[in-house]
């Protein structure tokens, strides 16, 4: 006889397969959903199935997240995933109702992301020791993140075949395997050119030949490698803000909005599914949303 625990494990496997095949979620997203569901499965009492979970149970689960020190933003993310899971259970007939319909998330205060000015990005790049083999690579990484507003996972997966240098575009494979074309600035193209001179001298591992950014062993970089590099470089540059690769993405969006780019254009460049996600940047200046995106970014503005 199948226990509630085994039954739930089978349901979760089917749900994750649905997210992979039907929703086209990335492996990283699937891992995050699975981790969050495991928190719920570990919380509910032994012998209880997810088909029996009530709204009161979910309220207690949400309170337990706070009790173990999970912050409001992470709580909201976890509960969002739980809601999606119970909608799936109802749609697929595992239960007749959706107990999350009245489940509230914790209130979040206004959170404005840390950003760097173009001058601070210059400080970051100028602090790099170009005598080291990875110097031009790291400058190109920082410049591409800032000039194109990429997620770090999009950068690590970027291929040479994604670059259209003459047209000044890069093809980006974003969340849910959705493609978008992002303009790439002349300065980013120049930094990539310097890196490619060094890259051409490398011995590259089989199967890694098409990746733009490589480590010294000839394999493509990981997100952790880039995070460590940027944090270390911020210290070298004397930047006291707490930054990460995502800071450069925020800085890209902020620079565009301050320059007058339309919020919808920024949404398209960032690959946000919802305009609500992009609206976090409107705290800066909404009075001049009028110019085209390529006229606004500081890397594309011609200096006279």
PDB file of C-alpha atoms in Angstrom, residues 2-118:
ATOM      1  CA  UNK A   2       1.364   3.378  -1.015  1.00  0.00           C
ATOM      2  CA  UNK A   3       2.049   5.687   1.923  1.00  0.00           C
ATOM      3  CA  UNK A   4       1.198   9.393   1.914  1.00  0.00           C
ATOM      4  CA  UNK A   5       4.920  10.138   1.754  1.00  0.00           C
ATOM      5  CA  UNK A   6       5.464   7.958  -1.323  1.00  0.00           C
ATOM      6  CA  UNK A   7       2.308   9.294  -2.949  1.00  0.00           C
ATOM      7  CA  UNK A   8       3.435  12.897  -2.421  1.00  0.00           C
ATOM      8  CA  UNK A   9       6.893  12.108  -3.816  1.00  0.00           C
ATOM      9  CA  UNK A  10       5.271  10.752  -6.986  1.00  0.00           C
ATOM     10  CA  UNK A  11       3.044  13.820  -7.282  1.00  0.00           C
ATOM     11  CA  UNK A  12       6.043  16.138  -6.917  1.00  0.00           C
ATOM     12  CA  UNK A  13       7.945  14.196  -9.591  1.00  0.00           C
ATOM     13  CA  UNK A  14       4.987  14.540 -11.978  1.00  0.00           C
ATOM     14  CA  UNK A  15       4.715  18.240 -11.163  1.00  0.00           C
ATOM     15  CA  UNK A  16       8.404  18.877 -11.835  1.00  0.00           C
ATOM     16  CA  UNK A  17       8.124  16.945 -15.098  1.00  0.00           C
ATOM     17  CA  UNK A  18       5.170  19.164 -16.009  1.00  0.00           C
ATOM     18  CA  UNK A  19       7.209  22.302 -15.273  1.00  0.00           C
ATOM     19  CA  UNK A  20      10.084  20.994 -17.384  1.00  0.00           C
ATOM     20  CA  UNK A  21       8.118  19.737 -20.381  1.00  0.00           C
ATOM     21  CA  UNK A  22       5.047  21.982 -20.422  1.00  0.00           C
ATOM     22  CA  UNK A  23       6.370  25.202 -18.917  1.00  0.00           C
ATOM     23  CA  UNK A  24       9.927  24.815 -20.231  1.00  0.00           C
ATOM     24  CA  UNK A  25      11.521  25.840 -16.922  1.00  0.00           C
ATOM     25  CA  UNK A  26      15.306  25.834 -16.631  1.00  0.00           C
ATOM     26  CA  UNK A  27      17.163  23.309 -14.440  1.00  0.00           C
ATOM     27  CA  UNK A  28      17.980  26.069 -11.929  1.00  0.00           C
ATOM     28  CA  UNK A  29      14.315  27.042 -11.635  1.00  0.00           C
ATOM     29  CA  UNK A  30      13.256  23.415 -11.267  1.00  0.00           C
ATOM     30  CA  UNK A  31      15.799  22.926  -8.477  1.00  0.00           C
ATOM     31  CA  UNK A  32      14.436  25.977  -6.656  1.00  0.00           C
ATOM     32  CA  UNK A  33      10.833  24.742  -6.955  1.00  0.00           C
ATOM     33  CA  UNK A  34      11.817  21.297  -5.705  1.00  0.00           C
ATOM     34  CA  UNK A  35      13.709  22.705  -2.693  1.00  0.00           C
ATOM     35  CA  UNK A  36      10.714  24.832  -1.718  1.00  0.00           C
ATOM     36  CA  UNK A  37       8.274  21.929  -2.065  1.00  0.00           C
ATOM     37  CA  UNK A  38      10.527  19.751   0.070  1.00  0.00           C
ATOM     38  CA  UNK A  39      10.218  22.361   2.835  1.00  0.00           C
ATOM     39  CA  UNK A  40       6.445  21.912   2.767  1.00  0.00           C
ATOM     40  CA  UNK A  41       6.641  18.100   2.629  1.00  0.00           C
ATOM     41  CA  UNK A  42       9.029  18.085   5.588  1.00  0.00           C
ATOM     42  CA  UNK A  43       6.658  20.328   7.559  1.00  0.00           C
ATOM     43  CA  UNK A  44       3.320  18.550   7.155  1.00  0.00           C
ATOM     44  CA  UNK A  45       2.636  15.789   9.712  1.00  0.00           C
ATOM     45  CA  UNK A  46       3.564  12.183   9.048  1.00  0.00           C
ATOM     46  CA  UNK A  47       0.699  10.423   7.297  1.00  0.00           C
ATOM     47  CA  UNK A  48      -0.815  13.603   5.830  1.00  0.00           C
ATOM     48  CA  UNK A  49      -0.852  13.944   2.052  1.00  0.00           C
ATOM     49  CA  UNK A  50      -0.652  17.219   0.128  1.00  0.00           C
ATOM     50  CA  UNK A  51      -4.185  16.377  -1.021  1.00  0.00           C
ATOM     51  CA  UNK A  52      -5.311  16.866   2.599  1.00  0.00           C
ATOM     52  CA  UNK A  53      -3.468  20.074   3.444  1.00  0.00           C
ATOM     53  CA  UNK A  54      -5.756  22.889   4.623  1.00  0.00           C
ATOM     54  CA  UNK A  55      -5.432  26.666   4.593  1.00  0.00           C
ATOM     55  CA  UNK A  56      -4.700  26.574   8.342  1.00  0.00           C
ATOM     56  CA  UNK A  57      -1.859  24.130   7.700  1.00  0.00           C
ATOM     57  CA  UNK A  58      -0.415  26.499   5.116  1.00  0.00           C
ATOM     58  CA  UNK A  59      -0.707  29.485   7.460  1.00  0.00           C
ATOM     59  CA  UNK A  60       1.251  27.511  10.059  1.00  0.00           C
ATOM     60  CA  UNK A  61       3.811  26.538   7.415  1.00  0.00           C
ATOM     61  CA  UNK A  62       4.208  30.190   6.401  1.00  0.00           C
ATOM     62  CA  UNK A  63       4.724  31.155  10.056  1.00  0.00           C
ATOM     63  CA  UNK A  64       7.349  28.418  10.411  1.00  0.00           C
ATOM     64  CA  UNK A  65       9.378  29.969   7.590  1.00  0.00           C
ATOM     65  CA  UNK A  66       9.647  33.150   9.634  1.00  0.00           C
ATOM     66  CA  UNK A  67      10.495  31.196  12.771  1.00  0.00           C
ATOM     67  CA  UNK A  68      13.516  29.528  11.142  1.00  0.00           C
ATOM     68  CA  UNK A  69      14.878  32.868   9.976  1.00  0.00           C
ATOM     69  CA  UNK A  70      13.807  32.992   6.325  1.00  0.00           C
ATOM     70  CA  UNK A  71      13.386  36.618   5.253  1.00  0.00           C
ATOM     71  CA  UNK A  72      10.179  38.149   3.839  1.00  0.00           C
ATOM     72  CA  UNK A  73      11.410  38.184   0.230  1.00  0.00           C
ATOM     73  CA  UNK A  74      12.355  34.505   0.328  1.00  0.00           C
ATOM     74  CA  UNK A  75       9.078  33.698   2.103  1.00  0.00           C
ATOM     75  CA  UNK A  76       7.168  35.359  -0.725  1.00  0.00           C
ATOM     76  CA  UNK A  77       9.101  33.359  -3.308  1.00  0.00           C
ATOM     77  CA  UNK A  78       8.503  30.065  -1.502  1.00  0.00           C
ATOM     78  CA  UNK A  79       4.783  30.751  -1.040  1.00  0.00           C
ATOM     79  CA  UNK A  80       4.454  31.753  -4.692  1.00  0.00           C
ATOM     80  CA  UNK A  81       5.833  28.355  -5.671  1.00  0.00           C
ATOM     81  CA  UNK A  82       3.488  26.618  -3.202  1.00  0.00           C
ATOM     82  CA  UNK A  83       0.503  28.401  -4.775  1.00  0.00           C
ATOM     83  CA  UNK A  84       1.538  27.238  -8.243  1.00  0.00           C
ATOM     84  CA  UNK A  85       1.847  23.666  -6.928  1.00  0.00           C
ATOM     85  CA  UNK A  86      -1.657  23.621  -5.414  1.00  0.00           C
ATOM     86  CA  UNK A  87      -3.153  25.112  -8.582  1.00  0.00           C
ATOM     87  CA  UNK A  88      -1.587  22.183 -10.412  1.00  0.00           C
ATOM     88  CA  UNK A  89      -3.049  19.723  -7.874  1.00  0.00           C
ATOM     89  CA  UNK A  90      -6.521  21.150  -8.418  1.00  0.00           C
ATOM     90  CA  UNK A  91      -6.208  21.270 -12.207  1.00  0.00           C
ATOM     91  CA  UNK A  92      -4.964  17.681 -12.398  1.00  0.00           C
ATOM     92  CA  UNK A  93      -7.674  16.350 -10.092  1.00  0.00           C
ATOM     93  CA  UNK A  94      -5.576  15.478  -7.046  1.00  0.00           C
ATOM     94  CA  UNK A  95      -7.842  17.635  -4.916  1.00  0.00           C
ATOM     95  CA  UNK A  96     -11.125  19.532  -5.523  1.00  0.00           C
ATOM     96  CA  UNK A  97     -10.017  22.882  -4.171  1.00  0.00           C
ATOM     97  CA  UNK A  98      -7.049  25.238  -3.966  1.00  0.00           C
ATOM     98  CA  UNK A  99      -6.317  26.034  -0.310  1.00  0.00           C
ATOM     99  CA  UNK A 100      -3.839  28.758  -1.251  1.00  0.00           C
ATOM    100  CA  UNK A 101      -6.491  31.109  -2.649  1.00  0.00           C
ATOM    101  CA  UNK A 102      -6.663  32.963   0.679  1.00  0.00           C
ATOM    102  CA  UNK A 103      -3.022  32.414   1.653  1.00  0.00           C
ATOM    103  CA  UNK A 104      -1.348  35.774   2.200  1.00  0.00           C
ATOM    104  CA  UNK A 105       2.330  36.535   1.742  1.00  0.00           C
ATOM    105  CA  UNK A 106       4.270  38.735   4.179  1.00  0.00           C
ATOM    106  CA  UNK A 107       4.200  42.440   3.429  1.00  0.00           C
ATOM    107  CA  UNK A 108       7.386  43.724   1.886  1.00  0.00           C
ATOM    108  CA  UNK A 109       8.647  47.221   2.364  1.00  0.00           C
ATOM    109  CA  UNK A 110       9.850  49.080  -0.691  1.00  0.00           C
ATOM    110  CA  UNK A 111      13.163  47.539  -1.681  1.00  0.00           C
ATOM    111  CA  UNK A 112      15.334  49.484  -4.050  1.00  0.00           C
ATOM    112  CA  UNK A 113      18.187  47.481  -5.530  1.00  0.00           C
ATOM    113  CA  UNK A 114      21.775  48.657  -5.136  1.00  0.00           C
ATOM    114  CA  UNK A 115      23.043  50.253  -8.331  1.00  0.00           C
ATOM    115  CA  UNK A 116      26.334  51.514  -9.711  1.00  0.00           C
ATOM    116  CA  UNK A 117      26.784  54.640 -11.774  1.00  0.00           C
ATOM    117  CA  UNK A 118      28.646  54.481 -15.083  1.00  0.00           C
TER     118      UNK A 118
END
